[in-house]
Amino acid sequence: MMPKLELKRAQIHLTNRCNLFCKYCEVPAKFSNTKDLPYGKWIEVMDDLVDLKTKELTISGGGEPMLRFDLLIEILRITRDNGIKTGVITNGSLMNEDYARRIVEVQPDEWRTSICTSDKKTDAFLRGKDLSETSFKGISYLAKWKNKLDSELPKLEIWMLQTRYNITNIQEMIKKADILGANSLSLRMVNPPNGWLYPTENQRKELIKKLDYYKKFAQNFNIELRIHFTVDDILPSNREDNIELISTQTNGKQTKKLVAQDKTICMFPFHELVVFADGRVSPCCNFIAHEENSEAVESIKKKSLKEIWFSKKFNQFRKSMIEGEPPERCKECTPDFKCVNREYKNF
């Protein structure tokens, strides 16, 4: 049976340009020759998102959204005026007092600053520049203006991507969040799993053991610790019986991968979409490197967002998911889609 088609979440990348060179992000380098959508086109996109009754919007990269600050503020006005819950993901290094005031005045729901660690040397290695103190200061500017304007919004969050180089710094980041006036700390795993930055198995096991302690430690500072993975996500040997480890051979090379035994489907194509900075549109970020001829990519330069959402190509993609025959890119994401579908427990 086809799930109800309803656009609940959207993500937009305002630019592929960035002022950092993060080790875990290839977007600015891969898309250095692409041209960002113009201001007016983004307003058309927002008009369609409003018409489609989108509930939540994330503004992220791609690159660094604050490089298009005036556009960012205008989009935040649109979402505020139309009741769309909005979060912004930024590296925070471009923040200043004036920007902080304007952001608090327009009141996005969440402002998420991605910083790897409170250790300057390690953060400079992971993000490509020694700007951790600048990013931290940006959070304090926002907290200051929230206090001045007596505003509860935006909620201030630190995004801490877990790599093998900073996974032991969580307790210090909780303390830092408290000092800066942040509301929460989010822990996420770097992609791809088992890449050179991915925490070792022993590190992941140790992290799982300490999570309850970290949660209680954060509570002491009134900091919400948000954990965006489960034991099953980061320790595949603990996955449920529904997952089978199989061996395949390609060009004489044997590889192993996890495959779901049933046909659990991904809900993203029925409830989400992403508009990339160059105008390509897809159900999720996994297709960021795919061209317009991909089975899951359309172009906002050729069709309106509403036309794309109801397009033959997107419907065919949804049908392939229902029939248990998603493209290979989807199979690389997760064997059973439970991790991504978990996001819909609140709907």
Tab-separated table of C-alpha atoms in Angstrom:
chain	number	residue	atom	x	y	z
A	1	MET	CA	0.000	0.000	0.000
A	2	MET	CA	1.292	3.464	-0.910
A	3	PRO	CA	1.965	5.646	2.175
A	4	LYS	CA	0.142	8.960	2.270
A	5	LEU	CA	1.999	11.569	0.236
A	6	GLU	CA	2.597	14.545	2.531
A	7	LEU	CA	5.607	16.882	2.582
A	8	LYS	CA	6.511	16.971	6.252
A	9	ARG	CA	10.143	17.999	6.067
A	10	ALA	CA	12.317	19.841	3.565
A	11	GLN	CA	15.979	20.745	3.497
A	12	ILE	CA	17.538	23.506	1.428
A	13	HIS	CA	21.180	24.240	0.646
A	14	LEU	CA	21.563	27.952	-0.067
A	15	THR	CA	25.129	27.604	-1.343
A	16	ASN	CA	27.907	25.100	-1.980
A	17	ARG	CA	30.544	27.667	-1.017
A	18	CYS	CA	32.199	27.434	2.383
A	19	ASN	CA	34.870	29.261	4.363
A	20	LEU	CA	36.094	26.031	6.003
A	21	PHE	CA	37.710	22.874	4.644
A	22	CYS	CA	36.254	20.128	6.832
A	23	LYS	CA	37.868	16.726	6.438
A	24	TYR	CA	34.467	15.015	6.446
A	25	CYS	CA	32.820	17.252	3.795
A	26	GLU	CA	33.585	17.031	0.080
A	27	VAL	CA	30.799	19.302	-1.142
A	28	PRO	CA	32.665	22.620	-1.612
A	29	ALA	CA	35.444	20.872	-3.571
A	30	LYS	CA	33.156	18.671	-5.674
A	31	PHE	CA	30.752	21.494	-6.525
A	32	SER	CA	33.185	24.394	-6.813
A	33	ASN	CA	32.150	24.999	-10.428
A	34	THR	CA	28.402	25.036	-9.828
A	35	LYS	CA	26.349	28.207	-9.616
A	36	ASP	CA	24.029	28.853	-6.668
A	37	LEU	CA	20.351	29.457	-7.359
A	38	PRO	CA	19.564	33.199	-7.461
A	39	TYR	CA	17.691	35.005	-4.684
A	40	GLY	CA	14.383	35.183	-6.584
A	41	LYS	CA	14.353	31.465	-7.356
A	42	TRP	CA	14.731	30.646	-3.676
A	43	ILE	CA	11.720	32.812	-2.879
A	44	GLU	CA	9.718	30.820	-5.457
A	45	VAL	CA	10.882	27.625	-3.737
A	46	MET	CA	9.698	28.978	-0.401
A	47	ASP	CA	6.300	29.916	-1.869
A	48	ASP	CA	5.871	26.312	-3.030
A	49	LEU	CA	6.949	24.910	0.345
A	50	VAL	CA	4.297	27.080	1.980
A	51	ASP	CA	1.650	25.893	-0.528
A	52	LEU	CA	2.651	22.265	0.090
A	53	LYS	CA	2.075	22.861	3.825
A	54	THR	CA	5.595	21.834	4.816
A	55	LYS	CA	5.852	21.375	8.577
A	56	GLU	CA	9.618	21.575	9.090
A	57	LEU	CA	12.528	23.121	7.215
A	58	THR	CA	16.271	22.716	7.674
A	59	ILE	CA	18.613	25.281	6.124
A	60	SER	CA	22.091	23.833	5.801
A	61	GLY	CA	24.918	22.912	3.436
A	62	GLY	CA	26.143	22.153	0.978
A	63	GLY	CA	28.283	25.026	2.024
A	64	GLU	CA	27.921	27.685	4.710
A	65	PRO	CA	24.422	29.287	4.649
A	66	MET	CA	25.610	32.472	6.366
A	67	LEU	CA	27.555	33.337	3.216
A	68	ARG	CA	24.113	34.319	1.860
A	69	PHE	CA	22.987	36.064	5.012
A	70	ASP	CA	20.348	38.448	3.606
A	71	LEU	CA	18.678	35.562	1.751
A	72	LEU	CA	18.831	33.461	4.912
A	73	ILE	CA	17.092	36.170	6.952
A	74	GLU	CA	14.354	36.597	4.322
A	75	ILE	CA	13.682	32.845	4.268
A	76	LEU	CA	13.490	32.831	8.070
A	77	ARG	CA	10.891	35.606	7.894
A	78	ILE	CA	8.836	33.508	5.483
A	79	THR	CA	8.973	30.406	7.679
A	80	ARG	CA	8.136	32.410	10.810
A	81	ASP	CA	5.158	34.085	9.154
A	82	ASN	CA	3.831	30.744	7.868
A	83	GLY	CA	4.366	28.603	10.957
A	84	ILE	CA	7.081	26.356	9.503
A	85	LYS	CA	9.386	25.014	12.208
A	86	THR	CA	12.881	25.932	11.060
A	87	GLY	CA	16.412	24.997	12.030
A	88	VAL	CA	19.674	26.370	10.641
A	89	ILE	CA	22.937	24.401	10.546
A	90	THR	CA	26.080	26.526	10.358
A	91	ASN	CA	29.761	26.336	11.218
A	92	GLY	CA	29.212	29.563	13.192
A	93	SER	CA	32.511	31.183	12.241
A	94	LEU	CA	30.920	34.145	10.414
A	95	MET	CA	28.746	35.274	13.328
A	96	ASN	CA	29.024	38.804	14.715
A	97	GLU	CA	26.933	41.000	17.032
A	98	ASP	CA	24.800	42.454	14.234
A	99	TYR	CA	24.091	39.073	12.653
A	100	ALA	CA	23.188	37.641	16.062
A	101	ARG	CA	20.686	40.431	16.721
A	102	ARG	CA	19.016	40.014	13.319
A	103	ILE	CA	18.784	36.247	13.776
A	104	VAL	CA	17.173	36.515	17.206
A	105	GLU	CA	14.746	39.142	15.888
A	106	VAL	CA	13.486	36.819	13.139
A	107	GLN	CA	13.282	33.874	15.601
A	108	PRO	CA	14.119	30.588	13.890
A	109	ASP	CA	13.248	27.630	16.103
A	110	GLU	CA	16.780	26.224	16.351
A	111	TRP	CA	20.253	27.487	15.563
A	112	ARG	CA	22.700	24.596	15.314
A	113	THR	CA	26.421	25.349	15.305
A	114	SER	CA	28.626	22.517	14.090
A	115	ILE	CA	31.867	22.355	16.074
A	116	CYS	CA	33.874	19.169	16.497
A	117	THR	CA	35.595	19.711	19.814
A	118	SER	CA	36.643	22.254	22.422
A	119	ASP	CA	40.273	21.329	21.714
A	120	LYS	CA	41.473	24.032	19.275
A	121	LYS	CA	44.153	21.937	17.599
A	122	THR	CA	41.882	18.962	16.942
A	123	ASP	CA	39.012	21.144	15.734
A	124	ALA	CA	41.371	22.987	13.369
A	125	PHE	CA	42.492	19.636	11.971
A	126	LEU	CA	38.928	18.392	11.432
A	127	ARG	CA	37.400	21.656	10.156
A	128	GLY	CA	40.436	22.849	8.201
A	129	LYS	CA	40.898	26.197	10.008
A	130	ASP	CA	41.550	27.336	13.565
A	131	LEU	CA	38.164	29.006	14.074
A	132	SER	CA	36.667	27.087	17.004
A	133	GLU	CA	36.857	30.082	19.362
A	134	THR	CA	35.153	32.262	16.745
A	135	SER	CA	32.342	29.712	16.419
A	136	PHE	CA	31.975	29.442	20.182
A	137	LYS	CA	31.867	33.226	20.478
A	138	GLY	CA	29.064	33.275	17.902
A	139	ILE	CA	26.911	31.128	20.176
A	140	SER	CA	27.533	33.515	23.070
A	141	TYR	CA	26.462	36.465	20.861
A	142	LEU	CA	23.156	34.741	20.156
A	143	ALA	CA	22.642	33.933	23.850
A	144	LYS	CA	23.370	37.569	24.688
A	145	TRP	CA	20.765	38.885	22.223
A	146	LYS	CA	18.199	36.333	23.342
A	147	ASN	CA	18.608	37.744	26.837
A	148	LYS	CA	18.468	41.372	25.640
A	149	LEU	CA	15.323	40.788	23.594
A	150	ASP	CA	13.777	38.453	26.175
A	151	SER	CA	13.391	35.733	23.547
A	152	GLU	CA	13.302	31.973	24.034
A	153	LEU	CA	14.142	31.447	20.360
A	154	PRO	CA	16.213	30.306	18.696
A	155	LYS	CA	17.129	27.322	20.823
A	156	LEU	CA	20.912	27.090	20.640
A	157	GLU	CA	22.470	23.741	19.854
A	158	ILE	CA	26.020	22.525	19.322
A	159	TRP	CA	26.371	19.802	16.723
A	160	MET	CA	29.284	17.530	17.568
A	161	LEU	CA	30.163	15.105	14.794
A	162	GLN	CA	31.755	12.010	16.301
A	163	THR	CA	35.077	10.978	14.753
A	164	ARG	CA	37.952	8.922	16.099
A	165	TYR	CA	39.742	12.188	16.906
A	166	ASN	CA	37.161	13.886	19.138
A	167	ILE	CA	34.930	11.128	20.541
A	168	THR	CA	36.479	11.490	24.019
A	169	ASN	CA	35.706	15.225	24.254
A	170	ILE	CA	31.963	14.975	24.938
A	171	GLN	CA	32.111	15.866	28.625
A	172	GLU	CA	34.155	18.989	27.898
A	173	MET	CA	31.689	20.021	25.186
A	174	ILE	CA	28.817	19.745	27.659
A	175	LYS	CA	30.665	22.136	29.974
A	176	LYS	CA	31.330	24.459	27.031
A	177	ALA	CA	27.655	24.443	26.041
A	178	ASP	CA	26.719	25.510	29.563
A	179	ILE	CA	29.248	28.353	29.642
A	180	LEU	CA	28.049	29.703	26.265
A	181	GLY	CA	24.338	29.578	27.076
A	182	ALA	CA	23.490	26.766	24.644
A	183	ASN	CA	20.399	24.637	25.209
A	184	SER	CA	21.541	21.310	23.807
A	185	LEU	CA	24.396	19.214	22.459
A	186	SER	CA	23.766	16.802	19.592
A	187	LEU	CA	25.957	13.769	18.996
A	188	ARG	CA	26.065	12.431	15.432
A	189	MET	CA	28.329	9.911	13.705
A	190	VAL	CA	30.546	10.936	10.829
A	191	ASN	CA	29.843	9.363	7.437
A	192	PRO	CA	30.636	7.061	5.809
A	193	PRO	CA	30.651	4.273	8.411
A	194	ASN	CA	34.059	2.631	8.662
A	195	GLY	CA	35.717	5.473	6.759
A	196	TRP	CA	39.090	6.757	7.958
A	197	LEU	CA	37.452	9.272	10.311
A	198	TYR	CA	34.906	6.829	11.717
A	199	PRO	CA	35.484	5.908	15.393
A	200	THR	CA	37.060	2.524	16.002
A	201	GLU	CA	34.936	-0.340	17.263
A	202	ASN	CA	36.494	-0.034	20.709
A	203	GLN	CA	35.763	3.695	20.762
A	204	ARG	CA	32.142	3.077	19.810
A	205	LYS	CA	31.741	0.404	22.463
A	206	GLU	CA	33.203	2.731	25.082
A	207	LEU	CA	30.875	5.522	23.945
A	208	ILE	CA	27.812	3.300	24.352
A	209	LYS	CA	28.928	2.437	27.886
A	210	LYS	CA	29.259	6.116	28.799
A	211	LEU	CA	26.098	7.526	27.205
A	212	ASP	CA	23.983	7.257	30.363
A	213	TYR	CA	26.714	8.993	32.317
A	214	TYR	CA	26.927	11.784	29.719
A	215	LYS	CA	23.141	12.250	29.829
A	216	LYS	CA	23.157	12.632	33.621
A	217	PHE	CA	26.191	14.924	33.462
A	218	ALA	CA	24.399	17.145	30.902
A	219	GLN	CA	21.269	17.260	33.079
A	220	ASN	CA	23.353	18.767	35.877
A	221	PHE	CA	23.905	21.783	33.616
A	222	ASN	CA	20.350	21.799	32.239
A	223	ILE	CA	21.763	20.824	28.836
A	224	GLU	CA	19.747	18.437	26.669
A	225	LEU	CA	21.971	15.705	25.224
A	226	ARG	CA	20.551	14.567	21.890
A	227	ILE	CA	21.860	11.272	20.544
A	228	HIS	CA	21.184	10.618	16.866
A	229	PHE	CA	22.226	6.967	16.706
A	230	THR	CA	21.524	3.686	18.486
A	231	VAL	CA	23.675	0.718	19.443
A	232	ASP	CA	22.355	-1.099	16.376
A	233	ASP	CA	23.343	1.817	14.142
A	234	ILE	CA	26.995	1.977	15.162
A	235	LEU	CA	27.706	-1.630	16.204
A	236	PRO	CA	26.365	-3.744	13.302
A	237	SER	CA	27.130	-7.032	15.087
A	238	ASN	CA	24.310	-6.128	17.490
A	239	ARG	CA	21.692	-5.702	14.754
A	240	GLU	CA	18.425	-7.600	14.949
A	241	ASP	CA	17.795	-11.000	13.378
A	242	ASN	CA	16.106	-9.303	10.427
A	243	ILE	CA	19.559	-8.254	9.142
A	244	GLU	CA	21.768	-10.744	7.342
A	245	LEU	CA	25.478	-10.400	6.587
A	246	ILE	CA	26.097	-11.661	3.050
A	247	SER	CA	29.193	-11.944	0.894
A	248	THR	CA	29.285	-10.780	-2.713
A	249	GLN	CA	31.991	-11.037	-5.343
A	250	THR	CA	32.612	-8.341	-7.960
A	251	ASN	CA	35.528	-8.485	-10.420
A	252	GLY	CA	37.151	-11.132	-8.288
A	253	LYS	CA	36.946	-9.041	-5.122
A	254	GLN	CA	34.873	-10.345	-2.218
A	255	THR	CA	32.971	-7.882	-0.037
A	256	LYS	CA	30.485	-8.193	2.798
A	257	LYS	CA	27.433	-6.056	3.484
A	258	LEU	CA	24.340	-6.018	5.678
A	259	VAL	CA	21.056	-6.735	3.916
A	260	ALA	CA	17.521	-6.653	5.327
A	261	GLN	CA	15.575	-9.901	4.995
A	262	ASP	CA	12.214	-8.130	4.607
A	263	LYS	CA	11.084	-5.203	2.447
A	264	THR	CA	10.933	-2.379	4.953
A	265	ILE	CA	10.706	0.825	2.930
A	266	CYS	CA	12.263	4.248	3.413
A	267	MET	CA	9.652	6.915	4.186
A	268	PHE	CA	11.727	9.847	2.949
A	269	PRO	CA	10.388	9.845	-0.658
A	270	PHE	CA	6.839	10.177	0.695
A	271	HIS	CA	7.551	12.897	3.253
A	272	GLU	CA	10.769	14.748	2.457
A	273	LEU	CA	12.796	16.488	-0.211
A	274	VAL	CA	16.074	18.356	-0.528
A	275	VAL	CA	16.766	21.335	-2.778
A	276	PHE	CA	20.481	21.514	-3.504
A	277	ALA	CA	22.271	24.818	-4.073
A	278	ASP	CA	22.507	24.353	-7.848
A	279	GLY	CA	18.788	23.612	-8.233
A	280	ARG	CA	18.718	19.827	-8.225
A	281	VAL	CA	15.935	18.312	-6.111
A	282	SER	CA	15.956	14.862	-4.509
A	283	PRO	CA	14.133	12.974	-1.735
A	284	CYS	CA	17.298	12.966	0.401
A	285	CYS	CA	20.910	14.120	0.686
A	286	ASN	CA	22.268	10.749	-0.417
A	287	PHE	CA	21.795	11.862	-4.016
A	288	ILE	CA	23.795	15.087	-3.664
A	289	ALA	CA	26.412	13.899	-6.169
A	290	HIS	CA	23.874	12.557	-8.691
A	291	GLU	CA	23.066	14.300	-11.954
A	292	GLU	CA	19.614	15.193	-13.271
A	293	ASN	CA	19.398	11.895	-15.173
A	294	SER	CA	19.365	9.980	-11.875
A	295	GLU	CA	16.162	8.138	-10.968
A	296	ALA	CA	15.813	10.356	-7.879
A	297	VAL	CA	16.804	13.813	-9.145
A	298	GLU	CA	14.840	16.613	-10.842
A	299	SER	CA	15.750	20.266	-11.462
A	300	ILE	CA	14.067	23.353	-10.060
A	301	LYS	CA	15.340	25.191	-13.134
A	302	LYS	CA	12.950	23.213	-15.326
A	303	LYS	CA	9.945	22.638	-13.070
A	304	SER	CA	8.404	24.221	-10.016
A	305	LEU	CA	8.902	22.488	-6.689
A	306	LYS	CA	5.241	21.488	-6.632
A	307	GLU	CA	5.562	19.928	-10.093
A	308	ILE	CA	8.625	18.003	-8.964
A	309	TRP	CA	6.934	16.728	-5.795
A	310	PHE	CA	4.113	15.207	-7.841
A	311	SER	CA	6.248	14.348	-10.900
A	312	LYS	CA	6.290	11.041	-12.753
A	313	LYS	CA	9.961	10.497	-11.844
A	314	PHE	CA	9.400	10.995	-8.117
A	315	ASN	CA	6.317	8.767	-8.189
A	316	GLN	CA	8.262	6.068	-10.014
A	317	PHE	CA	10.969	6.303	-7.385
A	318	ARG	CA	8.337	5.857	-4.670
A	319	LYS	CA	6.927	2.863	-6.527
A	320	SER	CA	10.360	1.218	-6.678
A	321	MET	CA	10.626	1.642	-2.922
A	322	ILE	CA	7.208	0.038	-2.378
A	323	GLU	CA	8.154	-2.883	-4.617
A	324	GLY	CA	11.343	-3.495	-2.652
A	325	GLU	CA	13.609	-2.491	-5.520
A	326	PRO	CA	15.219	0.812	-4.459
A	327	PRO	CA	18.323	2.024	-6.335
A	328	GLU	CA	21.744	0.954	-5.159
A	329	ARG	CA	22.372	4.345	-3.545
A	330	CYS	CA	19.495	3.666	-1.149
A	331	LYS	CA	20.847	0.243	-0.245
A	332	GLU	CA	24.160	1.852	0.685
A	333	CYS	CA	22.392	4.118	3.200
A	334	THR	CA	21.024	1.493	5.582
A	335	PRO	CA	19.982	-2.136	5.169
A	336	ASP	CA	16.552	-1.817	6.787
A	337	PHE	CA	15.711	1.956	6.821
A	338	LYS	CA	14.779	1.762	10.505
A	339	CYS	CA	17.335	4.413	11.354
A	340	VAL	CA	15.855	6.993	8.970
A	341	ASN	CA	12.235	6.026	9.625
A	342	ARG	CA	12.763	6.508	13.344
A	343	GLU	CA	12.570	10.265	12.715
A	344	TYR	CA	8.845	9.919	12.056
A	345	LYS	CA	7.810	8.705	15.495
A	346	ASN	CA	6.496	12.196	16.315
A	347	PHE	CA	4.203	12.431	13.281
